[in-house]
Amino acid sequence: MNKMARGLSYLMGASFEAVALVIGAAIGGKWLDGNYPQDFRWINITMPFSLLLIAHTFYVVLRAVIRMEKSEDGERGKGNGV
């Protein structure tokens, strides 16, 4: 598989994971509100936590794509005799 196609599939997977985390945080917050009532709403805790996980996921994916891009550039240089 082409390296950039693999990078795009990583990015698409991260997007689906982000949607799942947001939906999970909303459902989890609602469940926690029903089963463990507090003075605050649980979604105020679960949603920022899910956004932190989403930021980490995109950081890891973008770092992997950049690493693939650098390795591809290095392989191009070797093939040209440079």
mmCIF file of N, CA and C in Angstrom:
data_model
loop_
_atom_site.group_PDB
_atom_site.id
_atom_site.type_symbol
_atom_site.label_atom_id
_atom_site.label_comp_id
_atom_site.label_asym_id
_atom_site.label_seq_id
_atom_site.Cartn_x
_atom_site.Cartn_y
_atom_site.Cartn_z
ATOM 1 N N MET A 1 0.852 -1.179 0.000
ATOM 2 C CA MET A 1 0.000 0.000 0.000
ATOM 3 C C MET A 1 0.894 1.237 0.000
ATOM 4 N N ASN A 2 0.468 2.246 -0.707
ATOM 5 C CA ASN A 2 1.182 3.510 -0.758
ATOM 6 C C ASN A 2 1.251 4.117 0.646
ATOM 7 N N LYS A 3 2.371 4.732 0.966
ATOM 8 C CA LYS A 3 2.544 5.287 2.318
ATOM 9 C C LYS A 3 1.556 6.402 2.616
ATOM 10 N N MET A 4 1.278 7.244 1.631
ATOM 11 C CA MET A 4 0.336 8.343 1.876
ATOM 12 C C MET A 4 -1.096 7.822 1.979
ATOM 13 N N ALA A 5 -1.415 6.747 1.263
ATOM 14 C CA ALA A 5 -2.736 6.142 1.412
ATOM 15 C C ALA A 5 -2.873 5.565 2.823
ATOM 16 N N ARG A 6 -1.790 5.006 3.330
ATOM 17 C CA ARG A 6 -1.815 4.497 4.704
ATOM 18 C C ARG A 6 -1.981 5.642 5.696
ATOM 19 N N GLY A 7 -1.310 6.755 5.448
ATOM 20 C CA GLY A 7 -1.459 7.931 6.309
ATOM 21 C C GLY A 7 -2.878 8.471 6.285
ATOM 22 N N LEU A 8 -3.486 8.487 5.102
ATOM 23 C CA LEU A 8 -4.870 8.934 4.995
ATOM 24 C C LEU A 8 -5.810 7.990 5.730
ATOM 25 N N SER A 9 -5.543 6.687 5.653
ATOM 26 C CA SER A 9 -6.396 5.742 6.381
ATOM 27 C C SER A 9 -6.225 5.915 7.896
ATOM 28 N N TYR A 10 -5.023 6.241 8.361
ATOM 29 C CA TYR A 10 -4.829 6.544 9.784
ATOM 30 C C TYR A 10 -5.658 7.762 10.191
ATOM 31 N N LEU A 11 -5.651 8.785 9.344
ATOM 32 C CA LEU A 11 -6.392 10.002 9.637
ATOM 33 C C LEU A 11 -7.896 9.750 9.643
ATOM 34 N N MET A 12 -8.378 8.947 8.719
ATOM 35 C CA MET A 12 -9.801 8.605 8.696
ATOM 36 C C MET A 12 -10.179 7.787 9.922
ATOM 37 N N GLY A 13 -9.310 6.872 10.322
ATOM 38 C CA GLY A 13 -9.564 6.083 11.528
ATOM 39 C C GLY A 13 -9.607 6.951 12.770
ATOM 40 N N ALA A 14 -8.735 7.941 12.828
ATOM 41 C CA ALA A 14 -8.732 8.860 13.969
ATOM 42 C C ALA A 14 -10.020 9.675 14.015
ATOM 43 N N SER A 15 -10.547 10.019 12.850
ATOM 44 C CA SER A 15 -11.806 10.774 12.811
ATOM 45 C C SER A 15 -12.961 9.928 13.350
ATOM 46 N N PHE A 16 -13.018 8.661 12.942
ATOM 47 C CA PHE A 16 -14.059 7.775 13.468
ATOM 48 C C PHE A 16 -13.894 7.566 14.974
ATOM 49 N N GLU A 17 -12.652 7.471 15.416
ATOM 50 C CA GLU A 17 -12.403 7.330 16.856
ATOM 51 C C GLU A 17 -12.863 8.577 17.605
ATOM 52 N N ALA A 18 -12.653 9.743 17.025
ATOM 53 C CA ALA A 18 -13.077 10.993 17.656
ATOM 54 C C ALA A 18 -14.591 11.026 17.817
ATOM 55 N N VAL A 19 -15.319 10.624 16.782
ATOM 56 C CA VAL A 19 -16.781 10.595 16.863
ATOM 57 C C VAL A 19 -17.226 9.613 17.942
ATOM 58 N N ALA A 20 -16.594 8.447 17.988
ATOM 59 C CA ALA A 20 -16.947 7.447 18.997
ATOM 60 C C ALA A 20 -16.676 7.958 20.411
ATOM 61 N N LEU A 21 -15.576 8.677 20.601
ATOM 62 C CA LEU A 21 -15.249 9.202 21.923
ATOM 63 C C LEU A 21 -16.244 10.277 22.370
ATOM 64 N N VAL A 22 -16.651 11.139 21.450
ATOM 65 C CA VAL A 22 -17.611 12.186 21.804
ATOM 66 C C VAL A 22 -18.963 11.564 22.155
ATOM 67 N N ILE A 23 -19.416 10.604 21.354
ATOM 68 C CA ILE A 23 -20.682 9.933 21.650
ATOM 69 C C ILE A 23 -20.575 9.157 22.963
ATOM 70 N N GLY A 24 -19.456 8.479 23.170
ATOM 71 C CA GLY A 24 -19.252 7.741 24.413
ATOM 72 C C GLY A 24 -19.224 8.650 25.628
ATOM 73 N N ALA A 25 -18.618 9.824 25.488
ATOM 74 C CA ALA A 25 -18.575 10.772 26.607
ATOM 75 C C ALA A 25 -19.972 11.279 26.930
ATOM 76 N N ALA A 26 -20.777 11.536 25.906
ATOM 77 C CA ALA A 26 -22.141 12.014 26.133
ATOM 78 C C ALA A 26 -22.995 10.927 26.805
ATOM 79 N N ILE A 27 -22.910 9.713 26.299
ATOM 80 C CA ILE A 27 -23.678 8.614 26.887
ATOM 81 C C ILE A 27 -23.174 8.305 28.293
ATOM 82 N N GLY A 28 -21.859 8.292 28.463
ATOM 83 C CA GLY A 28 -21.290 8.026 29.789
ATOM 84 C C GLY A 28 -21.656 9.101 30.793
ATOM 85 N N GLY A 29 -21.648 10.356 30.367
ATOM 86 C CA GLY A 29 -22.044 11.442 31.267
ATOM 87 C C GLY A 29 -23.491 11.330 31.687
ATOM 88 N N LYS A 30 -24.347 10.963 30.740
ATOM 89 C CA LYS A 30 -25.768 10.793 31.057
ATOM 90 C C LYS A 30 -25.970 9.627 32.023
ATOM 91 N N TRP A 31 -25.254 8.529 31.794
ATOM 92 C CA TRP A 31 -25.361 7.363 32.679
ATOM 93 C C TRP A 31 -24.855 7.697 34.087
ATOM 94 N N LEU A 32 -23.739 8.404 34.157
ATOM 95 C CA LEU A 32 -23.207 8.788 35.461
ATOM 96 C C LEU A 32 -24.146 9.741 36.191
ATOM 97 N N ASP A 33 -24.798 10.649 35.459
ATOM 98 C CA ASP A 33 -25.776 11.547 36.080
ATOM 99 C C ASP A 33 -26.933 10.758 36.688
ATOM 100 N N GLY A 34 -27.355 9.705 36.013
ATOM 101 C CA GLY A 34 -28.468 8.906 36.514
ATOM 102 C C GLY A 34 -28.088 8.014 37.682
ATOM 103 N N ASN A 35 -26.896 7.449 37.656
ATOM 104 C CA ASN A 35 -26.495 6.476 38.674
ATOM 105 C C ASN A 35 -25.681 7.061 39.814
ATOM 106 N N TYR A 36 -24.974 8.117 39.582
ATOM 107 C CA TYR A 36 -24.145 8.750 40.599
ATOM 108 C C TYR A 36 -24.384 10.265 40.597
ATOM 109 N N PRO A 37 -25.550 10.700 41.033
ATOM 110 C CA PRO A 37 -25.853 12.140 40.979
ATOM 111 C C PRO A 37 -24.922 12.946 41.893
ATOM 112 N N GLN A 38 -24.485 14.075 41.374
ATOM 113 C CA GLN A 38 -23.608 14.986 42.100
ATOM 114 C C GLN A 38 -24.156 16.398 41.939
ATOM 115 N N ASP A 39 -23.488 17.357 42.560
ATOM 116 C CA ASP A 39 -23.883 18.755 42.398
ATOM 117 C C ASP A 39 -23.538 19.287 41.013
ATOM 118 N N PHE A 40 -22.672 18.608 40.298
ATOM 119 C CA PHE A 40 -22.269 19.018 38.945
ATOM 120 C C PHE A 40 -22.757 17.966 37.956
ATOM 121 N N ARG A 41 -22.746 18.337 36.678
ATOM 122 C CA ARG A 41 -23.108 17.386 35.637
ATOM 123 C C ARG A 41 -21.859 16.629 35.204
ATOM 124 N N TRP A 42 -21.976 15.327 35.074
ATOM 125 C CA TRP A 42 -20.836 14.495 34.739
ATOM 126 C C TRP A 42 -20.306 14.761 33.331
ATOM 127 N N ILE A 43 -21.150 15.276 32.460
ATOM 128 C CA ILE A 43 -20.669 15.553 31.100
ATOM 129 C C ILE A 43 -19.600 16.641 31.116
ATOM 130 N N ASN A 44 -19.621 17.480 32.148
ATOM 131 C CA ASN A 44 -18.580 18.507 32.290
ATOM 132 C C ASN A 44 -17.224 17.890 32.607
ATOM 133 N N ILE A 45 -17.217 16.647 33.030
ATOM 134 C CA ILE A 45 -15.965 15.925 33.297
ATOM 135 C C ILE A 45 -15.607 15.029 32.113
ATOM 136 N N THR A 46 -16.598 14.295 31.596
ATOM 137 C CA THR A 46 -16.307 13.319 30.547
ATOM 138 C C THR A 46 -15.963 13.962 29.203
ATOM 139 N N MET A 47 -16.618 15.058 28.849
ATOM 140 C CA MET A 47 -16.374 15.669 27.544
ATOM 141 C C MET A 47 -14.959 16.259 27.422
ATOM 142 N N PRO A 48 -14.455 17.042 28.389
ATOM 143 C CA PRO A 48 -13.063 17.512 28.257
ATOM 144 C C PRO A 48 -12.049 16.360 28.241
ATOM 145 N N PHE A 49 -12.346 15.301 28.988
ATOM 146 C CA PHE A 49 -11.454 14.148 28.975
ATOM 147 C C PHE A 49 -11.433 13.499 27.590
ATOM 148 N N SER A 50 -12.598 13.372 26.965
ATOM 149 C CA SER A 50 -12.633 12.790 25.621
ATOM 150 C C SER A 50 -11.934 13.706 24.615
ATOM 151 N N LEU A 51 -12.070 15.025 24.763
ATOM 152 C CA LEU A 51 -11.381 15.945 23.860
ATOM 153 C C LEU A 51 -9.869 15.869 24.029
ATOM 154 N N LEU A 52 -9.420 15.625 25.233
ATOM 155 C CA LEU A 52 -7.988 15.428 25.476
ATOM 156 C C LEU A 52 -7.503 14.155 24.778
ATOM 157 N N LEU A 53 -8.290 13.089 24.851
ATOM 158 C CA LEU A 53 -7.928 11.850 24.161
ATOM 159 C C LEU A 53 -7.928 12.035 22.647
ATOM 160 N N ILE A 54 -8.865 12.813 22.134
ATOM 161 C CA ILE A 54 -8.915 13.082 20.696
ATOM 162 C C ILE A 54 -7.682 13.869 20.260
ATOM 163 N N ALA A 55 -7.288 14.857 21.037
ATOM 164 C CA ALA A 55 -6.089 15.634 20.714
ATOM 165 C C ALA A 55 -4.853 14.737 20.698
ATOM 166 N N HIS A 56 -4.760 13.825 21.645
ATOM 167 C CA HIS A 56 -3.631 12.902 21.684
ATOM 168 C C HIS A 56 -3.634 11.989 20.465
ATOM 169 N N THR A 57 -4.798 11.495 20.083
ATOM 170 C CA THR A 57 -4.895 10.620 18.923
ATOM 171 C C THR A 57 -4.434 11.329 17.655
ATOM 172 N N PHE A 58 -4.909 12.559 17.440
ATOM 173 C CA PHE A 58 -4.499 13.277 16.247
ATOM 174 C C PHE A 58 -3.016 13.635 16.285
ATOM 175 N N TYR A 59 -2.471 13.895 17.453
ATOM 176 C CA TYR A 59 -1.034 14.153 17.583
ATOM 177 C C TYR A 59 -0.233 12.928 17.144
ATOM 178 N N VAL A 60 -0.647 11.753 17.606
ATOM 179 C CA VAL A 60 0.065 10.523 17.255
ATOM 180 C C VAL A 60 -0.050 10.241 15.759
ATOM 181 N N VAL A 61 -1.237 10.444 15.199
ATOM 182 C CA VAL A 61 -1.437 10.187 13.765
ATOM 183 C C VAL A 61 -0.610 11.155 12.928
ATOM 184 N N LEU A 62 -0.646 12.432 13.254
ATOM 185 C CA LEU A 62 0.124 13.399 12.477
ATOM 186 C C LEU A 62 1.625 13.162 12.608
ATOM 187 N N ARG A 63 2.060 12.747 13.776
ATOM 188 C CA ARG A 63 3.474 12.423 13.953
ATOM 189 C C ARG A 63 3.870 11.224 13.088
ATOM 190 N N ALA A 64 2.986 10.220 12.999
ATOM 191 C CA ALA A 64 3.267 9.050 12.160
ATOM 192 C C ALA A 64 3.290 9.424 10.684
ATOM 193 N N VAL A 65 2.379 10.288 10.257
ATOM 194 C CA VAL A 65 2.349 10.712 8.851
ATOM 195 C C VAL A 65 3.607 11.502 8.514
ATOM 196 N N ILE A 66 4.034 12.374 9.391
ATOM 197 C CA ILE A 66 5.263 13.139 9.155
ATOM 198 C C ILE A 66 6.464 12.207 9.103
ATOM 199 N N ARG A 67 6.496 11.209 9.962
ATOM 200 C CA ARG A 67 7.599 10.247 9.954
ATOM 201 C C ARG A 67 7.611 9.458 8.645
ATOM 202 N N MET A 68 6.417 9.077 8.147
ATOM 203 C CA MET A 68 6.348 8.368 6.864
ATOM 204 C C MET A 68 6.824 9.265 5.728
ATOM 205 N N GLU A 69 6.461 10.540 5.771
ATOM 206 C CA GLU A 69 6.883 11.490 4.739
ATOM 207 C C GLU A 69 8.403 11.642 4.735
ATOM 208 N N LYS A 70 8.996 11.730 5.918
ATOM 209 C CA LYS A 70 10.456 11.867 5.997
ATOM 210 C C LYS A 70 11.153 10.610 5.496
ATOM 211 N N SER A 71 10.635 9.430 5.827
ATOM 212 C CA SER A 71 11.267 8.200 5.362
ATOM 213 C C SER A 71 11.124 8.057 3.855
ATOM 214 N N GLU A 72 10.003 8.520 3.300
ATOM 215 C CA GLU A 72 9.819 8.472 1.851
ATOM 216 C C GLU A 72 10.801 9.412 1.158
ATOM 217 N N ASP A 73 11.019 10.597 1.722
ATOM 218 C CA ASP A 73 11.989 11.534 1.143
ATOM 219 C C ASP A 73 13.403 10.956 1.215
ATOM 220 N N GLY A 74 13.716 10.267 2.297
ATOM 221 C CA GLY A 74 15.035 9.657 2.422
ATOM 222 C C GLY A 74 15.259 8.546 1.405
ATOM 223 N N GLU A 75 14.209 7.777 1.119
ATOM 224 C CA GLU A 75 14.337 6.712 0.134
ATOM 225 C C GLU A 75 14.492 7.268 -1.274
ATOM 226 N N ARG A 76 13.876 8.399 -1.569
ATOM 227 C CA ARG A 76 14.018 9.032 -2.878
ATOM 228 C C ARG A 76 15.459 9.490 -3.086
ATOM 229 N N GLY A 77 16.072 10.020 -2.026
ATOM 230 C CA GLY A 77 17.446 10.495 -2.133
ATOM 231 C C GLY A 77 18.430 9.368 -2.372
ATOM 232 N N LYS A 78 18.189 8.209 -1.791
ATOM 233 C CA LYS A 78 19.080 7.060 -1.966
ATOM 234 C C LYS A 78 19.001 6.514 -3.384
ATOM 235 N N GLY A 79 17.822 6.519 -3.958
ATOM 236 C CA GLY A 79 17.652 5.959 -5.308
ATOM 237 C C GLY A 79 18.289 6.820 -6.388
ATOM 238 N N ASN A 80 18.470 8.102 -6.156
ATOM 239 C CA ASN A 80 19.047 9.000 -7.159
ATOM 240 C C ASN A 80 20.558 9.078 -7.085
ATOM 241 N N GLY A 81 21.166 8.366 -6.151
ATOM 242 C CA GLY A 81 22.609 8.417 -6.025
ATOM 243 C C GLY A 81 23.108 9.680 -5.357
ATOM 244 N N VAL A 82 22.272 10.350 -4.616
ATOM 245 C CA VAL A 82 22.657 11.605 -3.954
ATOM 246 C C VAL A 82 23.299 11.308 -2.631
#
